[in-house]
Coordinates of C-alpha atoms in Angstrom, one line a residue:
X23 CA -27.6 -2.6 177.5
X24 CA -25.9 -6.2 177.5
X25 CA -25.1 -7.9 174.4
X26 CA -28.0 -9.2 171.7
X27 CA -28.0 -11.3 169.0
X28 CA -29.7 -10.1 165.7
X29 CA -31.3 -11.5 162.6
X30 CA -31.7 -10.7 159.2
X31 CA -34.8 -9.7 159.5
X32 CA -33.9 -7.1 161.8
X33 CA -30.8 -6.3 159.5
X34 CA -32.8 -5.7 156.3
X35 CA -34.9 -3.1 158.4
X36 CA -32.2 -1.2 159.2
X37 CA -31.8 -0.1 155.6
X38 CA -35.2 -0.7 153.8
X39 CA -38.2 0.8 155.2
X40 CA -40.7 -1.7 156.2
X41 CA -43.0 -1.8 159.0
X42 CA -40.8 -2.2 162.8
X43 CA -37.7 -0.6 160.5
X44 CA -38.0 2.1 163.2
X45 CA -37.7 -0.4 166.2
X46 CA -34.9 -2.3 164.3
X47 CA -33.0 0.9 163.6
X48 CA -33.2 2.0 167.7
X49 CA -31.0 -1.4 168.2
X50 CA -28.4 1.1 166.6
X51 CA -28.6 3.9 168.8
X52 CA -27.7 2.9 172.1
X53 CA -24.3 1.0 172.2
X54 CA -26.0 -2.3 172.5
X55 CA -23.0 -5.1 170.8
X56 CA -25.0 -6.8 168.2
X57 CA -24.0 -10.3 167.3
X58 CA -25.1 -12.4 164.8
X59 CA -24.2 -15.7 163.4
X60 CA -22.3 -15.7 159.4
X61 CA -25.2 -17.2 158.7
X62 CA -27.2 -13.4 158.3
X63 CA -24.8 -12.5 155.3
X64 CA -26.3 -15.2 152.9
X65 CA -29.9 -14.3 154.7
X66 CA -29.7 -11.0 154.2
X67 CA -28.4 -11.0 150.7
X68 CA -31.5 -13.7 149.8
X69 CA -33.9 -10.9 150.9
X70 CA -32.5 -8.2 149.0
X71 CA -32.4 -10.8 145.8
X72 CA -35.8 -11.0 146.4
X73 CA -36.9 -7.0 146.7
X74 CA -34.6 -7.2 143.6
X75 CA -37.1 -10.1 141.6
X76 CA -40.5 -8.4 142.9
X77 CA -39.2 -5.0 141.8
X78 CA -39.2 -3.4 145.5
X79 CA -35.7 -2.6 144.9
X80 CA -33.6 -1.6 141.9
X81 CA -30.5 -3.7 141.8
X82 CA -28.2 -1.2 142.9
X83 CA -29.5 0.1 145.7
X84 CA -29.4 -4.2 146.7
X85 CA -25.6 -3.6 146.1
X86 CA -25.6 -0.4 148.2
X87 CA -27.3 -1.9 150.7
X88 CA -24.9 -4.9 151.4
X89 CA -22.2 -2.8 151.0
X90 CA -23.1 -1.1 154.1
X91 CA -24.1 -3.6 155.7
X92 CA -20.9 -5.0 155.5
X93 CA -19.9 -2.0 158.0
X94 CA -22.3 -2.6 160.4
X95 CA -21.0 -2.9 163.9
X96 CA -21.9 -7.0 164.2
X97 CA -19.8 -9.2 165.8
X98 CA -19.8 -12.6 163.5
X99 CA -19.9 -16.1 165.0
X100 CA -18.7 -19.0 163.2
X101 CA -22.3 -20.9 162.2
X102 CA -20.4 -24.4 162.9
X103 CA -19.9 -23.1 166.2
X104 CA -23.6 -23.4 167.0
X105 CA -24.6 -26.6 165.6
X106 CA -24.5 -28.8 168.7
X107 CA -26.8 -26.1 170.4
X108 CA -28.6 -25.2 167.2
X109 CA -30.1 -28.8 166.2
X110 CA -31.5 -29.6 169.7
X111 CA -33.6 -26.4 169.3
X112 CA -34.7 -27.3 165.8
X113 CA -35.9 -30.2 167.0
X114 CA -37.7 -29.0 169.7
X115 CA -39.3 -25.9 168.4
X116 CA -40.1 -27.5 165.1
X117 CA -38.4 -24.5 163.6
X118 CA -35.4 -24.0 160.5
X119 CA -32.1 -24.8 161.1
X120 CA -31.0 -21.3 159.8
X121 CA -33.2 -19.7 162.3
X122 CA -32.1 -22.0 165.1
X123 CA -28.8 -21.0 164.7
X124 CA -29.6 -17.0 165.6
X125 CA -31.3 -18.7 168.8
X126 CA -28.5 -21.1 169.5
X127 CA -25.9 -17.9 169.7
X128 CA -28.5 -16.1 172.2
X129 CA -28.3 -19.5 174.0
X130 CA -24.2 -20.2 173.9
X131 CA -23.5 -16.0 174.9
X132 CA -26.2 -16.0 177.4
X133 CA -28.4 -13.3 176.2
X134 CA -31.7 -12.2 173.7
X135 CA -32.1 -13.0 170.2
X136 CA -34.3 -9.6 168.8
X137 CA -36.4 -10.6 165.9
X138 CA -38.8 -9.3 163.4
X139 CA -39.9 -12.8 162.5
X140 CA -43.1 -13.5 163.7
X141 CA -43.0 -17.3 162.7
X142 CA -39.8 -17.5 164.8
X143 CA -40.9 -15.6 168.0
X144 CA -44.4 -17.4 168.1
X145 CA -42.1 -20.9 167.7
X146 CA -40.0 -19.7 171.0
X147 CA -42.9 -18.4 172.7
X148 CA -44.0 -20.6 175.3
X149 CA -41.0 -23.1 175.0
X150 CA -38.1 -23.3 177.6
X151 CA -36.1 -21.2 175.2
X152 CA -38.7 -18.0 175.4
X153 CA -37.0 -15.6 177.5
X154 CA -34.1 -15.2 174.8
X155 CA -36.1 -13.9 172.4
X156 CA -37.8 -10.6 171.4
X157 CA -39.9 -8.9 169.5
X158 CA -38.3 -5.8 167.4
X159 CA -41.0 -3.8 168.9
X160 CA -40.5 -5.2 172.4
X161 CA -37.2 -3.9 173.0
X162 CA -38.0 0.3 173.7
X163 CA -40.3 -1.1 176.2
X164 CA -37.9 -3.4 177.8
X165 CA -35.4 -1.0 178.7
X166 CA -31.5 -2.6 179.3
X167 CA -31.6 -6.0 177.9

């Protein structure tokens, strides 16, 4: 399997179980190099702060959690790196910066961006941008990437 980009909301899955946390957690099972811009530190850590507020998470298994994730095998690009791509998509798509920049890094290393953001897929979907970008649940059926 080639190289895909990742997003938080895969990330989180990997360590809290939600529904597609089974998909997201198969993305670590088969050697595939996961990048991911430094961008899915503070995104991550935003969505365990909020499982923390709504009391889906007790505060130290939020510090447990970014603690391993810390050690997850993710290979960090620079978020600045991504802006000239990043902003054109934006625009286009009508979408966040934040998660332009996880499809801007898919763009710029010429492979997928897997996601378990529905709002995001359904943005990419039908633009020019569309075959870079995955459903979580997708990927098993897609075989090498």
């Amino acid at each position: 399997m080639s190289d895909i980009v990742v997003d938080a909301s895969v990330a989180v899955k990997w360590f809290v179980p939600e529904v597609h946390s089974d998909a997201a957690r198969r993305l670590l099972q088969d050697g595939t190099d996961l990048l991911a811009p430094d961008l899915i530190w503070a995104e991550v850590g935003n969505v365990l702060w909020r499982k923390w507020r709504s009391g889906e998470l007790a505060a130290e298994d939020a510090c447990g959690i970014l603690v391993s994730f810390r050690r997850m095998p993710l290979r960090m690009h620079a978020g600045e790196s991504l802006y000239d791509v990043a902003w054109p998509v934006a625009y286009a798509l009508g979408m966040t910066f934040y998660d332009s920049l996880y499809l801007a890094l898919a763009l710029k290393a010429g492979c997928t961006l897997v996601t378990a953001d529905l709002r995001l897929c359904s943005a990419v979907r039908g633009s020019q941008w569309s075959n870079h970008c995955l459903w979580v649940e997708d990927v098993c059926q897609m075989g090498d990437l």
